[in-house]
Amino acid sequence: MMLSASALLLALCGTASAFCGVREPSAEGLAILSEFHNQESTVSPDDFLRGERPSNINVYVHVIRHSATESTLAREVDEQIDVLNEVFEGTQFTFRLAGYDSPVYPDLAPVSQGSAAEELVKELRRGDASDLNLYIVPEIGDGIAGYATFPWDYLRSSQQDGVVILRTCVPGGNQPARNTGKVAGHEVGHWLGLLHTFQGGCQLGGDFIDDTPAEESPADGCPTGRDSCPGGGVDPIHNHMDYSDDDCRTEFTPRQIQRMATAASVFRRL
């Protein structure tokens, strides 16, 4: 059963755990996802993807620093690109570092969506809809680890497009359970059109993906065998779009891969 747009808008994204601060999709976005779901459900993921060509995504990384003495994270940035390619192995997407800068903003406030701090750092944005801008920042508001914009929002607010993560979440960072670089992988999943696996709670289909079992709430740690919505299969705690620890998140489903391909083709010209 598919949730109504109004019901989905009531489901909060990042309040259960200090992880992802992506905003709820707009009513327009939910309508787009519903249409994608209807189209994709008539075609198997294998058949859909058989004709898809590889999509090489240029990544522009902006390491924001409070002072010139802070590390520019040059080595970590290279490792982060490697992690993105590992997370998206088995999909059509590959990532290459196309540009890098590390400006200093001494008085920068915590970055959050719609804030003056976000406006400031996103002046660095480069490229077009097909290019990923990754902002690595010292602090994000509300203590979250990262957030992203959705692909269908690009035309309305292209300058805000991109992914923001904490510098403590890059490979080798000191954020407990979030320091392998997979936070960026989770957020890029949103950037390519995916919702959380727990979207809509136990209402089957809340994320508009048919092969992710319904999940009442975000997973914490790596709770093997967790079944928060009995009858639909155990929770997808190993999915990159859950909140499990980094080491626990290892996969996208075929329908998620299909969805990312659809959204990327329509909105990101990939």
PDB file of C-alpha atoms in Angstrom:
ATOM      1  CA  MET A   1       0.000   0.000   0.000  1.00  0.00           C
ATOM      2  CA  MET A   2       1.430   3.377  -1.022  1.00  0.00           C
ATOM      3  CA  LEU A   3       1.339   6.260   1.439  1.00  0.00           C
ATOM      4  CA  SER A   4      -0.379   9.466   0.438  1.00  0.00           C
ATOM      5  CA  ALA A   5       1.805  12.512  -0.121  1.00  0.00           C
ATOM      6  CA  SER A   6       0.360  14.182   2.973  1.00  0.00           C
ATOM      7  CA  ALA A   7       1.141  11.182   5.155  1.00  0.00           C
ATOM      8  CA  LEU A   8       4.683  10.996   3.861  1.00  0.00           C
ATOM      9  CA  LEU A   9       5.250  14.653   4.563  1.00  0.00           C
ATOM     10  CA  LEU A  10       4.518  13.958   8.227  1.00  0.00           C
ATOM     11  CA  ALA A  11       7.300  11.367   8.486  1.00  0.00           C
ATOM     12  CA  LEU A  12      10.370  13.067   9.948  1.00  0.00           C
ATOM     13  CA  CYS A  13      13.742  12.356   8.399  1.00  0.00           C
ATOM     14  CA  GLY A  14      16.497  12.901  10.891  1.00  0.00           C
ATOM     15  CA  THR A  15      15.027  13.289  14.362  1.00  0.00           C
ATOM     16  CA  ALA A  16      15.487   9.698  15.554  1.00  0.00           C
ATOM     17  CA  SER A  17      19.254   9.790  15.287  1.00  0.00           C
ATOM     18  CA  ALA A  18      21.949  12.402  14.739  1.00  0.00           C
ATOM     19  CA  PHE A  19      22.761  11.270  11.232  1.00  0.00           C
ATOM     20  CA  CYS A  20      20.964  12.705   8.215  1.00  0.00           C
ATOM     21  CA  GLY A  21      19.336  16.111   7.990  1.00  0.00           C
ATOM     22  CA  VAL A  22      17.889  15.887   4.476  1.00  0.00           C
ATOM     23  CA  ARG A  23      14.606  17.747   4.221  1.00  0.00           C
ATOM     24  CA  GLU A  24      11.370  15.943   3.517  1.00  0.00           C
ATOM     25  CA  PRO A  25      10.637  15.783  -0.221  1.00  0.00           C
ATOM     26  CA  SER A  26       8.177  18.373  -1.454  1.00  0.00           C
ATOM     27  CA  ALA A  27       4.686  17.436  -2.619  1.00  0.00           C
ATOM     28  CA  GLU A  28       6.034  17.837  -6.153  1.00  0.00           C
ATOM     29  CA  GLY A  29       8.901  15.472  -5.368  1.00  0.00           C
ATOM     30  CA  LEU A  30       6.541  12.872  -3.921  1.00  0.00           C
ATOM     31  CA  ALA A  31       4.380  13.042  -7.029  1.00  0.00           C
ATOM     32  CA  ILE A  32       7.474  12.518  -9.175  1.00  0.00           C
ATOM     33  CA  LEU A  33       8.511   9.506  -7.093  1.00  0.00           C
ATOM     34  CA  SER A  34       5.019   8.044  -7.357  1.00  0.00           C
ATOM     35  CA  GLU A  35       5.140   8.378 -11.140  1.00  0.00           C
ATOM     36  CA  PHE A  36       8.614   6.822 -11.269  1.00  0.00           C
ATOM     37  CA  HIS A  37       7.337   3.942  -9.138  1.00  0.00           C
ATOM     38  CA  ASN A  38       4.410   3.317 -11.460  1.00  0.00           C
ATOM     39  CA  GLN A  39       6.657   3.303 -14.521  1.00  0.00           C
ATOM     40  CA  GLU A  40       9.394   1.146 -13.004  1.00  0.00           C
ATOM     41  CA  SER A  41       7.040  -1.470 -11.581  1.00  0.00           C
ATOM     42  CA  THR A  42       6.240  -2.675 -15.123  1.00  0.00           C
ATOM     43  CA  VAL A  43       9.895  -3.400 -15.908  1.00  0.00           C
ATOM     44  CA  SER A  44      12.318  -5.640 -14.063  1.00  0.00           C
ATOM     45  CA  PRO A  45      15.402  -3.860 -12.717  1.00  0.00           C
ATOM     46  CA  ASP A  46      17.662  -6.136 -14.780  1.00  0.00           C
ATOM     47  CA  ASP A  47      15.839  -5.320 -18.010  1.00  0.00           C
ATOM     48  CA  PHE A  48      15.783  -1.627 -17.164  1.00  0.00           C
ATOM     49  CA  LEU A  49      19.474  -1.418 -16.403  1.00  0.00           C
ATOM     50  CA  ARG A  50      20.647  -3.637 -19.243  1.00  0.00           C
ATOM     51  CA  GLY A  51      20.460  -0.722 -21.631  1.00  0.00           C
ATOM     52  CA  GLU A  52      21.877   1.847 -19.214  1.00  0.00           C
ATOM     53  CA  ARG A  53      25.343   3.131 -19.992  1.00  0.00           C
ATOM     54  CA  PRO A  54      27.898   3.973 -17.308  1.00  0.00           C
ATOM     55  CA  SER A  55      27.528   7.409 -15.758  1.00  0.00           C
ATOM     56  CA  ASN A  56      30.743   9.124 -14.724  1.00  0.00           C
ATOM     57  CA  ILE A  57      30.093  11.809 -12.137  1.00  0.00           C
ATOM     58  CA  ASN A  58      32.528  14.679 -11.684  1.00  0.00           C
ATOM     59  CA  VAL A  59      32.966  15.570  -8.028  1.00  0.00           C
ATOM     60  CA  TYR A  60      33.982  19.024  -6.855  1.00  0.00           C
ATOM     61  CA  VAL A  61      35.084  18.879  -3.231  1.00  0.00           C
ATOM     62  CA  HIS A  62      35.123  21.944  -0.991  1.00  0.00           C
ATOM     63  CA  VAL A  63      36.895  21.461   2.338  1.00  0.00           C
ATOM     64  CA  ILE A  64      35.781  24.352   4.532  1.00  0.00           C
ATOM     65  CA  ARG A  65      38.202  25.321   7.310  1.00  0.00           C
ATOM     66  CA  HIS A  66      37.989  27.654  10.280  1.00  0.00           C
ATOM     67  CA  SER A  67      41.704  28.423  10.137  1.00  0.00           C
ATOM     68  CA  ALA A  68      44.680  27.971   7.840  1.00  0.00           C
ATOM     69  CA  THR A  69      46.255  25.628  10.384  1.00  0.00           C
ATOM     70  CA  GLU A  70      43.515  23.020   9.929  1.00  0.00           C
ATOM     71  CA  SER A  71      44.253  20.152   7.581  1.00  0.00           C
ATOM     72  CA  THR A  72      43.110  20.514   3.992  1.00  0.00           C
ATOM     73  CA  LEU A  73      42.206  16.790   4.078  1.00  0.00           C
ATOM     74  CA  ALA A  74      43.870  16.228   0.692  1.00  0.00           C
ATOM     75  CA  ARG A  75      44.578  12.545   1.373  1.00  0.00           C
ATOM     76  CA  GLU A  76      41.164  11.998   2.945  1.00  0.00           C
ATOM     77  CA  VAL A  77      39.443  13.527  -0.081  1.00  0.00           C
ATOM     78  CA  ASP A  78      41.102  10.997  -2.378  1.00  0.00           C
ATOM     79  CA  GLU A  79      40.029   8.221  -0.013  1.00  0.00           C
ATOM     80  CA  GLN A  80      36.484   9.622   0.061  1.00  0.00           C
ATOM     81  CA  ILE A  81      36.222   9.343  -3.714  1.00  0.00           C
ATOM     82  CA  ASP A  82      37.423   5.736  -3.448  1.00  0.00           C
ATOM     83  CA  VAL A  83      34.724   5.016  -0.858  1.00  0.00           C
ATOM     84  CA  LEU A  84      32.015   6.493  -3.078  1.00  0.00           C
ATOM     85  CA  ASN A  85      33.112   4.164  -5.861  1.00  0.00           C
ATOM     86  CA  GLU A  86      33.014   1.226  -3.436  1.00  0.00           C
ATOM     87  CA  VAL A  87      29.540   2.148  -2.149  1.00  0.00           C
ATOM     88  CA  PHE A  88      28.170   2.487  -5.692  1.00  0.00           C
ATOM     89  CA  GLU A  89      29.896  -0.595  -7.097  1.00  0.00           C
ATOM     90  CA  GLY A  90      27.289  -2.598  -8.982  1.00  0.00           C
ATOM     91  CA  THR A  91      25.427   0.522 -10.094  1.00  0.00           C
ATOM     92  CA  GLN A  92      26.032   2.513 -13.271  1.00  0.00           C
ATOM     93  CA  PHE A  93      27.668   5.347 -11.324  1.00  0.00           C
ATOM     94  CA  THR A  94      31.354   6.051 -10.916  1.00  0.00           C
ATOM     95  CA  PHE A  95      32.963   9.108  -9.365  1.00  0.00           C
ATOM     96  CA  ARG A  96      36.085  11.071 -10.218  1.00  0.00           C
ATOM     97  CA  LEU A  97      37.626  14.050  -8.474  1.00  0.00           C
ATOM     98  CA  ALA A  98      37.248  16.976 -10.870  1.00  0.00           C
ATOM     99  CA  GLY A  99      38.138  19.853  -8.563  1.00  0.00           C
ATOM    100  CA  TYR A 100      39.197  20.622  -5.021  1.00  0.00           C
ATOM    101  CA  ASP A 101      39.549  23.699  -2.831  1.00  0.00           C
ATOM    102  CA  SER A 102      40.007  24.358   0.884  1.00  0.00           C
ATOM    103  CA  PRO A 103      38.995  27.935   1.725  1.00  0.00           C
ATOM    104  CA  VAL A 104      39.180  29.437   5.202  1.00  0.00           C
ATOM    105  CA  TYR A 105      36.095  30.997   6.822  1.00  0.00           C
ATOM    106  CA  PRO A 106      37.186  31.947  10.371  1.00  0.00           C
ATOM    107  CA  ASP A 107      33.762  32.944  11.672  1.00  0.00           C
ATOM    108  CA  LEU A 108      31.610  30.425   9.841  1.00  0.00           C
ATOM    109  CA  ALA A 109      28.562  29.345  11.835  1.00  0.00           C
ATOM    110  CA  PRO A 110      27.287  25.752  11.759  1.00  0.00           C
ATOM    111  CA  VAL A 111      26.018  25.011   8.253  1.00  0.00           C
ATOM    112  CA  SER A 112      22.388  24.027   7.804  1.00  0.00           C
ATOM    113  CA  GLN A 113      19.906  24.090   4.952  1.00  0.00           C
ATOM    114  CA  GLY A 114      18.750  27.615   4.208  1.00  0.00           C
ATOM    115  CA  SER A 115      21.237  29.232   6.577  1.00  0.00           C
ATOM    116  CA  ALA A 116      23.526  32.162   5.815  1.00  0.00           C
ATOM    117  CA  ALA A 117      26.485  29.822   6.382  1.00  0.00           C
ATOM    118  CA  GLU A 118      25.192  27.470   3.707  1.00  0.00           C
ATOM    119  CA  GLU A 119      24.666  30.343   1.299  1.00  0.00           C
ATOM    120  CA  LEU A 120      28.280  31.386   1.880  1.00  0.00           C
ATOM    121  CA  VAL A 121      29.924  28.008   1.303  1.00  0.00           C
ATOM    122  CA  LYS A 122      27.716  27.152  -1.663  1.00  0.00           C
ATOM    123  CA  GLU A 123      29.002  30.168  -3.519  1.00  0.00           C
ATOM    124  CA  LEU A 124      31.859  27.785  -4.262  1.00  0.00           C
ATOM    125  CA  ARG A 125      29.589  25.522  -6.311  1.00  0.00           C
ATOM    126  CA  ARG A 126      30.853  24.447  -9.731  1.00  0.00           C
ATOM    127  CA  GLY A 127      29.418  22.613 -12.720  1.00  0.00           C
ATOM    128  CA  ASP A 128      25.830  21.796 -13.621  1.00  0.00           C
ATOM    129  CA  ALA A 129      23.110  19.309 -12.638  1.00  0.00           C
ATOM    130  CA  SER A 130      25.305  16.335 -13.512  1.00  0.00           C
ATOM    131  CA  ASP A 131      28.166  17.432 -11.240  1.00  0.00           C
ATOM    132  CA  LEU A 132      28.337  16.519  -7.564  1.00  0.00           C
ATOM    133  CA  ASN A 133      29.500  19.267  -5.227  1.00  0.00           C
ATOM    134  CA  LEU A 134      30.605  17.816  -1.897  1.00  0.00           C
ATOM    135  CA  TYR A 135      31.035  20.287   0.955  1.00  0.00           C
ATOM    136  CA  ILE A 136      33.068  19.051   3.929  1.00  0.00           C
ATOM    137  CA  VAL A 137      32.355  21.420   6.802  1.00  0.00           C
ATOM    138  CA  PRO A 138      33.503  21.833  10.426  1.00  0.00           C
ATOM    139  CA  GLU A 139      29.980  21.874  11.900  1.00  0.00           C
ATOM    140  CA  ILE A 140      26.434  21.158  10.791  1.00  0.00           C
ATOM    141  CA  GLY A 141      23.428  22.480  12.678  1.00  0.00           C
ATOM    142  CA  ASP A 142      21.506  20.185  15.053  1.00  0.00           C
ATOM    143  CA  GLY A 143      24.479  17.853  15.426  1.00  0.00           C
ATOM    144  CA  ILE A 144      23.762  15.867  12.275  1.00  0.00           C
ATOM    145  CA  ALA A 145      26.418  14.169  10.152  1.00  0.00           C
ATOM    146  CA  GLY A 146      25.279  15.224   6.695  1.00  0.00           C
ATOM    147  CA  TYR A 147      22.477  16.207   4.356  1.00  0.00           C
ATOM    148  CA  ALA A 148      21.770  16.485   0.640  1.00  0.00           C
ATOM    149  CA  THR A 149      19.420  17.962  -1.918  1.00  0.00           C
ATOM    150  CA  PHE A 150      17.141  15.919  -4.173  1.00  0.00           C
ATOM    151  CA  PRO A 151      17.618  15.876  -7.960  1.00  0.00           C
ATOM    152  CA  TRP A 152      14.152  17.251  -8.766  1.00  0.00           C
ATOM    153  CA  ASP A 153      14.927  20.413  -6.772  1.00  0.00           C
ATOM    154  CA  TYR A 154      17.811  21.425  -9.024  1.00  0.00           C
ATOM    155  CA  LEU A 155      15.842  23.590 -11.443  1.00  0.00           C
ATOM    156  CA  ARG A 156      14.280  25.549  -8.610  1.00  0.00           C
ATOM    157  CA  SER A 157      17.463  26.113  -6.601  1.00  0.00           C
ATOM    158  CA  SER A 158      20.510  25.029  -8.568  1.00  0.00           C
ATOM    159  CA  GLN A 159      22.960  26.961  -6.396  1.00  0.00           C
ATOM    160  CA  GLN A 160      21.914  24.961  -3.327  1.00  0.00           C
ATOM    161  CA  ASP A 161      22.408  21.597  -5.032  1.00  0.00           C
ATOM    162  CA  GLY A 162      24.898  19.217  -3.454  1.00  0.00           C
ATOM    163  CA  VAL A 163      25.938  17.160  -0.444  1.00  0.00           C
ATOM    164  CA  VAL A 164      27.199  18.469   2.903  1.00  0.00           C
ATOM    165  CA  ILE A 165      29.027  16.263   5.418  1.00  0.00           C
ATOM    166  CA  LEU A 166      30.986  16.786   8.619  1.00  0.00           C
ATOM    167  CA  ARG A 167      34.765  16.678   8.323  1.00  0.00           C
ATOM    168  CA  THR A 168      34.799  14.125  11.176  1.00  0.00           C
ATOM    169  CA  CYS A 169      32.891  11.722   8.878  1.00  0.00           C
ATOM    170  CA  VAL A 170      35.496  11.486   6.126  1.00  0.00           C
ATOM    171  CA  PRO A 171      37.606   8.316   6.018  1.00  0.00           C
ATOM    172  CA  GLY A 172      39.702   8.177   9.178  1.00  0.00           C
ATOM    173  CA  GLY A 173      37.682  10.866  10.943  1.00  0.00           C
ATOM    174  CA  ASN A 174      36.811  10.679  14.625  1.00  0.00           C
ATOM    175  CA  GLN A 175      33.015  10.470  14.436  1.00  0.00           C
ATOM    176  CA  PRO A 176      32.088   7.174  16.158  1.00  0.00           C
ATOM    177  CA  ALA A 177      30.548   4.650  13.732  1.00  0.00           C
ATOM    178  CA  ARG A 178      30.455   7.335  11.011  1.00  0.00           C
ATOM    179  CA  ASN A 179      34.105   7.704   9.995  1.00  0.00           C
ATOM    180  CA  THR A 180      34.544   5.444   6.969  1.00  0.00           C
ATOM    181  CA  GLY A 181      33.240   7.840   4.309  1.00  0.00           C
ATOM    182  CA  LYS A 182      29.901   6.063   3.975  1.00  0.00           C
ATOM    183  CA  VAL A 183      27.980   9.067   5.281  1.00  0.00           C
ATOM    184  CA  ALA A 184      28.760  10.702   1.946  1.00  0.00           C
ATOM    185  CA  GLY A 185      27.525   7.559   0.190  1.00  0.00           C
ATOM    186  CA  HIS A 186      24.207   7.758   2.053  1.00  0.00           C
ATOM    187  CA  GLU A 187      23.799  11.416   1.141  1.00  0.00           C
ATOM    188  CA  VAL A 188      24.704  10.829  -2.507  1.00  0.00           C
ATOM    189  CA  GLY A 189      21.906   8.246  -2.506  1.00  0.00           C
ATOM    190  CA  HIS A 190      19.531  11.115  -1.703  1.00  0.00           C
ATOM    191  CA  TRP A 191      21.238  13.313  -4.323  1.00  0.00           C
ATOM    192  CA  LEU A 192      20.386  10.590  -6.856  1.00  0.00           C
ATOM    193  CA  GLY A 193      16.751  10.341  -5.771  1.00  0.00           C
ATOM    194  CA  LEU A 194      16.458   7.829  -2.914  1.00  0.00           C
ATOM    195  CA  LEU A 195      14.510   8.269   0.324  1.00  0.00           C
ATOM    196  CA  HIS A 196      15.281   6.550   3.622  1.00  0.00           C
ATOM    197  CA  THR A 197      14.317   2.893   3.971  1.00  0.00           C
ATOM    198  CA  PHE A 198      12.209   3.816   7.006  1.00  0.00           C
ATOM    199  CA  GLN A 199      10.270   6.526   5.163  1.00  0.00           C
ATOM    200  CA  GLY A 200       6.621   6.212   6.182  1.00  0.00           C
ATOM    201  CA  GLY A 201       7.281   3.685   8.945  1.00  0.00           C
ATOM    202  CA  CYS A 202       5.430   0.383   8.655  1.00  0.00           C
ATOM    203  CA  GLN A 203       3.331   1.490   5.687  1.00  0.00           C
ATOM    204  CA  LEU A 204       4.691  -0.661   2.867  1.00  0.00           C
ATOM    205  CA  GLY A 205       6.055   1.400  -0.002  1.00  0.00           C
ATOM    206  CA  GLY A 206       6.784   4.532   1.992  1.00  0.00           C
ATOM    207  CA  ASP A 207      10.071   5.016   0.146  1.00  0.00           C
ATOM    208  CA  PHE A 208       8.426   4.214  -3.234  1.00  0.00           C
ATOM    209  CA  ILE A 209      10.752   1.209  -3.576  1.00  0.00           C
ATOM    210  CA  ASP A 210       9.207  -2.271  -3.728  1.00  0.00           C
ATOM    211  CA  ASP A 211      12.170  -4.366  -2.579  1.00  0.00           C
ATOM    212  CA  THR A 212      13.025  -2.534   0.664  1.00  0.00           C
ATOM    213  CA  PRO A 213      10.989  -4.074   3.516  1.00  0.00           C
ATOM    214  CA  ALA A 214       8.996  -1.608   5.597  1.00  0.00           C
ATOM    215  CA  GLU A 215      10.818  -0.353   8.679  1.00  0.00           C
ATOM    216  CA  GLU A 216       9.209   1.409  11.623  1.00  0.00           C
ATOM    217  CA  SER A 217      12.163   3.627  12.501  1.00  0.00           C
ATOM    218  CA  PRO A 218      15.863   4.134  11.743  1.00  0.00           C
ATOM    219  CA  ALA A 219      18.175   1.321  12.757  1.00  0.00           C
ATOM    220  CA  ASP A 220      20.880   2.047  15.315  1.00  0.00           C
ATOM    221  CA  GLY A 221      24.107   0.084  15.463  1.00  0.00           C
ATOM    222  CA  CYS A 222      23.749  -3.148  13.501  1.00  0.00           C
ATOM    223  CA  PRO A 223      20.693  -4.938  14.955  1.00  0.00           C
ATOM    224  CA  THR A 224      20.818  -8.202  12.973  1.00  0.00           C
ATOM    225  CA  GLY A 225      17.384  -9.793  12.649  1.00  0.00           C
ATOM    226  CA  ARG A 226      15.506  -6.652  13.668  1.00  0.00           C
ATOM    227  CA  ASP A 227      11.908  -6.877  12.444  1.00  0.00           C
ATOM    228  CA  SER A 228      10.123  -3.666  13.401  1.00  0.00           C
ATOM    229  CA  CYS A 229       7.246  -4.227  10.938  1.00  0.00           C
ATOM    230  CA  PRO A 230       6.300  -7.922  11.225  1.00  0.00           C
ATOM    231  CA  GLY A 231       5.077  -9.617   8.088  1.00  0.00           C
ATOM    232  CA  GLY A 232       7.141  -7.775   5.502  1.00  0.00           C
ATOM    233  CA  GLY A 233      10.580  -9.224   6.079  1.00  0.00           C
ATOM    234  CA  VAL A 234      13.394  -8.249   8.426  1.00  0.00           C
ATOM    235  CA  ASP A 235      14.464  -4.617   8.445  1.00  0.00           C
ATOM    236  CA  PRO A 236      16.922  -3.551   5.712  1.00  0.00           C
ATOM    237  CA  ILE A 237      19.618  -2.626   8.211  1.00  0.00           C
ATOM    238  CA  HIS A 238      22.381  -3.322   5.688  1.00  0.00           C
ATOM    239  CA  ASN A 239      20.972  -0.833   3.212  1.00  0.00           C
ATOM    240  CA  HIS A 240      22.933   2.333   2.533  1.00  0.00           C
ATOM    241  CA  MET A 241      19.755   4.382   3.071  1.00  0.00           C
ATOM    242  CA  ASP A 242      19.216   3.266   6.681  1.00  0.00           C
ATOM    243  CA  TYR A 243      20.903   4.773   9.760  1.00  0.00           C
ATOM    244  CA  SER A 244      22.904   1.698  10.776  1.00  0.00           C
ATOM    245  CA  ASP A 245      26.589   2.049  11.618  1.00  0.00           C
ATOM    246  CA  ASP A 246      28.879   2.557   8.645  1.00  0.00           C
ATOM    247  CA  ASP A 247      30.262  -0.986   8.779  1.00  0.00           C
ATOM    248  CA  CYS A 248      26.721  -2.373   8.742  1.00  0.00           C
ATOM    249  CA  ARG A 249      25.554  -0.560   5.597  1.00  0.00           C
ATOM    250  CA  THR A 250      26.710  -2.510   2.547  1.00  0.00           C
ATOM    251  CA  GLU A 251      24.087  -2.524  -0.228  1.00  0.00           C
ATOM    252  CA  PHE A 252      21.505  -0.962  -2.491  1.00  0.00           C
ATOM    253  CA  THR A 253      18.617  -3.086  -3.757  1.00  0.00           C
ATOM    254  CA  PRO A 254      17.991  -3.641  -7.492  1.00  0.00           C
ATOM    255  CA  ARG A 255      14.961  -1.341  -7.376  1.00  0.00           C
ATOM    256  CA  GLN A 256      16.979   1.381  -5.659  1.00  0.00           C
ATOM    257  CA  ILE A 257      19.612   1.128  -8.374  1.00  0.00           C
ATOM    258  CA  GLN A 258      16.843   1.353 -10.954  1.00  0.00           C
ATOM    259  CA  ARG A 259      15.404   4.438  -9.217  1.00  0.00           C
ATOM    260  CA  MET A 260      18.745   6.223  -9.134  1.00  0.00           C
ATOM    261  CA  ALA A 261      19.190   5.530 -12.838  1.00  0.00           C
ATOM    262  CA  THR A 262      15.727   6.924 -13.580  1.00  0.00           C
ATOM    263  CA  ALA A 263      16.178  10.082 -11.518  1.00  0.00           C
ATOM    264  CA  ALA A 264      19.693  10.679 -12.825  1.00  0.00           C
ATOM    265  CA  SER A 265      18.534  10.381 -16.413  1.00  0.00           C
ATOM    266  CA  VAL A 266      15.596  12.746 -15.972  1.00  0.00           C
ATOM    267  CA  PHE A 267      17.065  15.381 -13.658  1.00  0.00           C
ATOM    268  CA  ARG A 268      20.843  15.096 -13.766  1.00  0.00           C
ATOM    269  CA  ARG A 269      21.385  14.464 -17.467  1.00  0.00           C
ATOM    270  CA  LEU A 270      23.428  11.381 -16.691  1.00  0.00           C
TER     271      LEU A 270
END
